Amino acid sequence: MNQPLIIVMGVSGSGKTTVGELLAQHLHLPFFDGDDFHSAANVAKMAAGHPLTDADRHDWLAALATHLGEWEQASGAVLACSALKESYRQTLQAGAHEHLRWVFLDGSYELLRARLEGRHDHYMKSSMLDSQLATLEKPTYGLRLELTNDETPEQLVARILEQLPASGL
């Protein structure tokens, strides 16, 4: 039986990991962070302030697509993944995952930059925000949440749980 898959997507600093972990806890699903699947070369490139190319992302996205198929057959999962371009999202959906749901965390430039500048334990620096926003192709499907400074991660998760379709969850 296929289990629910939820991809929490957005640029760096949007809260994908924090929100994804909380959402997974509420749904009793395993959580995975797409960043953990990057090659050492990709991490080093981003840490040096260089944006990844489509070629850099190819193997990473293909591996994530394979994992999504495995997770769907097992226990389901919540995945935090930037999934910036439509072509990246199509790669992730390649296994025709019928229970895949998208949650897009969208925020203003100022909010995202402030979050990144306050984060010191991550290889993705605030200088990379411009390139991520330039690459971002906002999806026209799934659930889109506009981020504010007034809402806690717990409140975001409550909104997600209210708005996600009940089917498959």
PDB file of C-alpha atoms in Angstrom:
ATOM      1  CA  MET A   1       0.000   0.000   0.000  1.00  0.00           C
ATOM      2  CA  ASN A   2       1.313   3.413  -0.919  1.00  0.00           C
ATOM      3  CA  GLN A   3       1.874   5.775   1.992  1.00  0.00           C
ATOM      4  CA  PRO A   4       1.665   9.597   2.042  1.00  0.00           C
ATOM      5  CA  LEU A   5       4.608  11.640   0.841  1.00  0.00           C
ATOM      6  CA  ILE A   6       4.878  15.349   1.584  1.00  0.00           C
ATOM      7  CA  ILE A   7       7.604  17.569   0.173  1.00  0.00           C
ATOM      8  CA  VAL A   8       8.091  20.821   2.074  1.00  0.00           C
ATOM      9  CA  MET A   9       9.805  23.101  -0.420  1.00  0.00           C
ATOM     10  CA  GLY A  10      11.192  26.612  -0.694  1.00  0.00           C
ATOM     11  CA  VAL A  11      14.425  28.543  -0.804  1.00  0.00           C
ATOM     12  CA  SER A  12      17.009  28.403   1.925  1.00  0.00           C
ATOM     13  CA  GLY A  13      15.790  30.095   5.077  1.00  0.00           C
ATOM     14  CA  SER A  14      12.110  29.385   4.451  1.00  0.00           C
ATOM     15  CA  GLY A  15      11.945  26.916   7.334  1.00  0.00           C
ATOM     16  CA  LYS A  16      11.672  23.677   5.361  1.00  0.00           C
ATOM     17  CA  THR A  17      13.573  21.588   7.895  1.00  0.00           C
ATOM     18  CA  THR A  18      11.918  23.006  11.011  1.00  0.00           C
ATOM     19  CA  VAL A  19       8.410  22.827   9.560  1.00  0.00           C
ATOM     20  CA  GLY A  20       9.059  19.452   7.932  1.00  0.00           C
ATOM     21  CA  GLU A  21      10.277  17.891  11.173  1.00  0.00           C
ATOM     22  CA  LEU A  22       7.238  19.168  13.088  1.00  0.00           C
ATOM     23  CA  LEU A  23       4.847  18.065  10.356  1.00  0.00           C
ATOM     24  CA  ALA A  24       6.390  14.586  10.324  1.00  0.00           C
ATOM     25  CA  GLN A  25       5.996  14.346  14.096  1.00  0.00           C
ATOM     26  CA  HIS A  26       2.307  15.300  13.893  1.00  0.00           C
ATOM     27  CA  LEU A  27       1.662  12.781  11.118  1.00  0.00           C
ATOM     28  CA  HIS A  28       3.835  10.042  12.668  1.00  0.00           C
ATOM     29  CA  LEU A  29       5.943   9.861   9.505  1.00  0.00           C
ATOM     30  CA  PRO A  30       9.714   9.696   9.122  1.00  0.00           C
ATOM     31  CA  PHE A  31      11.422  12.977   8.204  1.00  0.00           C
ATOM     32  CA  PHE A  32      14.264  13.389   5.727  1.00  0.00           C
ATOM     33  CA  ASP A  33      16.198  16.529   4.824  1.00  0.00           C
ATOM     34  CA  GLY A  34      17.181  16.744   1.175  1.00  0.00           C
ATOM     35  CA  ASP A  35      20.349  18.592   2.191  1.00  0.00           C
ATOM     36  CA  ASP A  36      21.599  15.366   3.803  1.00  0.00           C
ATOM     37  CA  PHE A  37      21.646  13.679   0.391  1.00  0.00           C
ATOM     38  CA  HIS A  38      23.911  16.219  -1.356  1.00  0.00           C
ATOM     39  CA  SER A  39      27.348  15.037  -2.387  1.00  0.00           C
ATOM     40  CA  ALA A  40      30.364  16.396  -0.535  1.00  0.00           C
ATOM     41  CA  ALA A  41      31.300  18.284  -3.716  1.00  0.00           C
ATOM     42  CA  ASN A  42      27.892  20.012  -3.846  1.00  0.00           C
ATOM     43  CA  VAL A  43      28.083  20.989  -0.167  1.00  0.00           C
ATOM     44  CA  ALA A  44      31.600  22.376  -0.653  1.00  0.00           C
ATOM     45  CA  LYS A  45      30.492  24.341  -3.712  1.00  0.00           C
ATOM     46  CA  MET A  46      27.555  25.922  -1.855  1.00  0.00           C
ATOM     47  CA  ALA A  47      29.672  26.598   1.242  1.00  0.00           C
ATOM     48  CA  ALA A  48      32.096  28.480  -1.010  1.00  0.00           C
ATOM     49  CA  GLY A  49      29.223  30.691  -2.163  1.00  0.00           C
ATOM     50  CA  HIS A  50      28.750  29.150  -5.611  1.00  0.00           C
ATOM     51  CA  PRO A  51      25.252  28.195  -6.741  1.00  0.00           C
ATOM     52  CA  LEU A  52      24.642  24.673  -7.976  1.00  0.00           C
ATOM     53  CA  THR A  53      23.964  24.094 -11.654  1.00  0.00           C
ATOM     54  CA  ASP A  54      21.330  21.779 -13.060  1.00  0.00           C
ATOM     55  CA  ALA A  55      24.124  19.265 -13.727  1.00  0.00           C
ATOM     56  CA  ASP A  56      25.218  19.485 -10.072  1.00  0.00           C
ATOM     57  CA  ARG A  57      21.666  18.738  -8.970  1.00  0.00           C
ATOM     58  CA  HIS A  58      20.965  15.882 -11.403  1.00  0.00           C
ATOM     59  CA  ASP A  59      22.282  12.918  -9.380  1.00  0.00           C
ATOM     60  CA  TRP A  60      20.949  14.407  -6.139  1.00  0.00           C
ATOM     61  CA  LEU A  61      17.423  14.750  -7.538  1.00  0.00           C
ATOM     62  CA  ALA A  62      17.528  11.285  -9.111  1.00  0.00           C
ATOM     63  CA  ALA A  63      18.562   9.770  -5.773  1.00  0.00           C
ATOM     64  CA  LEU A  64      15.778  11.626  -3.964  1.00  0.00           C
ATOM     65  CA  ALA A  65      13.236  10.390  -6.532  1.00  0.00           C
ATOM     66  CA  THR A  66      14.375   6.814  -5.891  1.00  0.00           C
ATOM     67  CA  HIS A  67      14.118   7.314  -2.137  1.00  0.00           C
ATOM     68  CA  LEU A  68      10.619   8.786  -2.502  1.00  0.00           C
ATOM     69  CA  GLY A  69       9.512   5.597  -4.238  1.00  0.00           C
ATOM     70  CA  GLU A  70      11.004   3.510  -1.439  1.00  0.00           C
ATOM     71  CA  TRP A  71       9.434   5.664   1.273  1.00  0.00           C
ATOM     72  CA  GLU A  72       6.058   5.564  -0.453  1.00  0.00           C
ATOM     73  CA  GLN A  73       6.133   1.750  -0.405  1.00  0.00           C
ATOM     74  CA  ALA A  74       7.288   1.658   3.218  1.00  0.00           C
ATOM     75  CA  SER A  75       5.998   4.099   5.794  1.00  0.00           C
ATOM     76  CA  GLY A  76       5.530   7.331   3.852  1.00  0.00           C
ATOM     77  CA  ALA A  77       7.668  10.373   4.638  1.00  0.00           C
ATOM     78  CA  VAL A  78       8.056  14.109   4.867  1.00  0.00           C
ATOM     79  CA  LEU A  79      10.969  15.473   2.823  1.00  0.00           C
ATOM     80  CA  ALA A  80      12.423  18.981   3.084  1.00  0.00           C
ATOM     81  CA  CYS A  81      13.792  19.869  -0.344  1.00  0.00           C
ATOM     82  CA  SER A  82      14.312  23.160  -2.160  1.00  0.00           C
ATOM     83  CA  ALA A  83      12.798  21.807  -5.436  1.00  0.00           C
ATOM     84  CA  LEU A  84      13.310  25.251  -6.943  1.00  0.00           C
ATOM     85  CA  LYS A  85      12.465  24.548 -10.597  1.00  0.00           C
ATOM     86  CA  GLU A  86       9.518  22.805 -12.166  1.00  0.00           C
ATOM     87  CA  SER A  87      11.930  20.413 -13.905  1.00  0.00           C
ATOM     88  CA  TYR A  88      13.342  19.437 -10.490  1.00  0.00           C
ATOM     89  CA  ARG A  89       9.840  18.780  -9.184  1.00  0.00           C
ATOM     90  CA  GLN A  90       9.067  16.687 -12.264  1.00  0.00           C
ATOM     91  CA  THR A  91      12.178  14.590 -11.570  1.00  0.00           C
ATOM     92  CA  LEU A  92      11.047  14.070  -7.985  1.00  0.00           C
ATOM     93  CA  GLN A  93       7.597  13.002  -9.219  1.00  0.00           C
ATOM     94  CA  ALA A  94       9.068  10.657 -11.845  1.00  0.00           C
ATOM     95  CA  GLY A  95       7.891   7.574  -9.982  1.00  0.00           C
ATOM     96  CA  ALA A  96       4.269   8.725 -10.391  1.00  0.00           C
ATOM     97  CA  HIS A  97       3.847   9.027  -6.654  1.00  0.00           C
ATOM     98  CA  GLU A  98       0.082   9.170  -6.318  1.00  0.00           C
ATOM     99  CA  HIS A  99       0.187  10.270  -2.693  1.00  0.00           C
ATOM    100  CA  LEU A 100       2.708  13.086  -3.155  1.00  0.00           C
ATOM    101  CA  ARG A 101       1.700  16.445  -1.692  1.00  0.00           C
ATOM    102  CA  TRP A 102       3.606  19.714  -2.077  1.00  0.00           C
ATOM    103  CA  VAL A 103       3.885  22.397   0.603  1.00  0.00           C
ATOM    104  CA  PHE A 104       5.590  25.586  -0.630  1.00  0.00           C
ATOM    105  CA  LEU A 105       6.936  27.938   2.046  1.00  0.00           C
ATOM    106  CA  ASP A 106       7.128  31.370   0.430  1.00  0.00           C
ATOM    107  CA  GLY A 107       8.448  34.501   2.085  1.00  0.00           C
ATOM    108  CA  SER A 108       9.586  38.013   1.319  1.00  0.00           C
ATOM    109  CA  TYR A 109      13.199  38.689   0.429  1.00  0.00           C
ATOM    110  CA  GLU A 110      13.670  40.673   3.632  1.00  0.00           C
ATOM    111  CA  LEU A 111      12.297  37.906   5.861  1.00  0.00           C
ATOM    112  CA  LEU A 112      14.339  35.176   4.183  1.00  0.00           C
ATOM    113  CA  ARG A 113      17.549  37.217   4.250  1.00  0.00           C
ATOM    114  CA  ALA A 114      17.106  38.036   7.952  1.00  0.00           C
ATOM    115  CA  ARG A 115      16.601  34.355   8.725  1.00  0.00           C
ATOM    116  CA  LEU A 116      19.711  33.365   6.789  1.00  0.00           C
ATOM    117  CA  GLU A 117      21.822  36.072   8.408  1.00  0.00           C
ATOM    118  CA  GLY A 118      20.777  34.762  11.809  1.00  0.00           C
ATOM    119  CA  ARG A 119      21.784  31.205  10.947  1.00  0.00           C
ATOM    120  CA  HIS A 120      25.394  30.288  11.620  1.00  0.00           C
ATOM    121  CA  ASP A 121      25.319  26.483  11.655  1.00  0.00           C
ATOM    122  CA  HIS A 122      24.520  25.876   7.985  1.00  0.00           C
ATOM    123  CA  TYR A 123      26.675  25.821   4.859  1.00  0.00           C
ATOM    124  CA  MET A 124      24.136  27.873   2.899  1.00  0.00           C
ATOM    125  CA  LYS A 125      25.035  31.521   3.402  1.00  0.00           C
ATOM    126  CA  SER A 126      22.771  34.528   2.988  1.00  0.00           C
ATOM    127  CA  SER A 127      24.750  35.536  -0.110  1.00  0.00           C
ATOM    128  CA  MET A 128      23.182  32.565  -1.926  1.00  0.00           C
ATOM    129  CA  LEU A 129      19.620  33.824  -1.494  1.00  0.00           C
ATOM    130  CA  ASP A 130      19.679  35.960  -4.647  1.00  0.00           C
ATOM    131  CA  SER A 131      20.681  33.008  -6.836  1.00  0.00           C
ATOM    132  CA  GLN A 132      18.054  30.764  -5.245  1.00  0.00           C
ATOM    133  CA  LEU A 133      15.309  33.340  -5.798  1.00  0.00           C
ATOM    134  CA  ALA A 134      16.479  33.822  -9.397  1.00  0.00           C
ATOM    135  CA  THR A 135      16.243  30.055  -9.935  1.00  0.00           C
ATOM    136  CA  LEU A 136      12.901  29.630  -8.152  1.00  0.00           C
ATOM    137  CA  GLU A 137       9.911  28.808 -10.335  1.00  0.00           C
ATOM    138  CA  LYS A 138       6.979  29.077  -7.955  1.00  0.00           C
ATOM    139  CA  PRO A 139       4.625  26.132  -8.300  1.00  0.00           C
ATOM    140  CA  THR A 140       1.017  26.760  -9.272  1.00  0.00           C
ATOM    141  CA  TYR A 141      -0.162  23.613  -7.459  1.00  0.00           C
ATOM    142  CA  GLY A 142       0.036  22.245  -3.961  1.00  0.00           C
ATOM    143  CA  LEU A 143      -0.281  24.246  -0.788  1.00  0.00           C
ATOM    144  CA  ARG A 144       1.425  27.667  -0.687  1.00  0.00           C
ATOM    145  CA  LEU A 145       1.997  29.344   2.669  1.00  0.00           C
ATOM    146  CA  GLU A 146       3.121  32.968   2.875  1.00  0.00           C
ATOM    147  CA  LEU A 147       5.615  33.281   5.722  1.00  0.00           C
ATOM    148  CA  THR A 148       5.447  36.075   8.276  1.00  0.00           C
ATOM    149  CA  ASN A 149       7.412  37.012  11.377  1.00  0.00           C
ATOM    150  CA  ASP A 150       4.233  36.644  13.422  1.00  0.00           C
ATOM    151  CA  GLU A 151       3.702  32.918  12.936  1.00  0.00           C
ATOM    152  CA  THR A 152       5.580  30.182  14.787  1.00  0.00           C
ATOM    153  CA  PRO A 153       6.580  26.914  13.097  1.00  0.00           C
ATOM    154  CA  GLU A 154       3.907  25.175  15.171  1.00  0.00           C
ATOM    155  CA  GLN A 155       1.266  27.569  13.825  1.00  0.00           C
ATOM    156  CA  LEU A 156       2.470  26.947  10.260  1.00  0.00           C
ATOM    157  CA  VAL A 157       2.158  23.200  10.787  1.00  0.00           C
ATOM    158  CA  ALA A 158      -1.361  23.663  12.167  1.00  0.00           C
ATOM    159  CA  ARG A 159      -2.268  25.578   8.990  1.00  0.00           C
ATOM    160  CA  ILE A 160      -0.746  22.842   6.826  1.00  0.00           C
ATOM    161  CA  LEU A 161      -2.698  20.139   8.636  1.00  0.00           C
ATOM    162  CA  GLU A 162      -5.931  22.126   8.199  1.00  0.00           C
ATOM    163  CA  GLN A 163      -5.373  22.760   4.503  1.00  0.00           C
ATOM    164  CA  LEU A 164      -3.809  19.561   3.169  1.00  0.00           C
ATOM    165  CA  PRO A 165      -6.268  17.301   1.439  1.00  0.00           C
ATOM    166  CA  ALA A 166      -7.428  14.542   3.754  1.00  0.00           C
ATOM    167  CA  SER A 167      -6.994  11.921   1.049  1.00  0.00           C
ATOM    168  CA  GLY A 168      -3.851   9.904   1.516  1.00  0.00           C
ATOM    169  CA  LEU A 169      -3.008  11.343   4.920  1.00  0.00           C
TER     170      LEU A 169
END
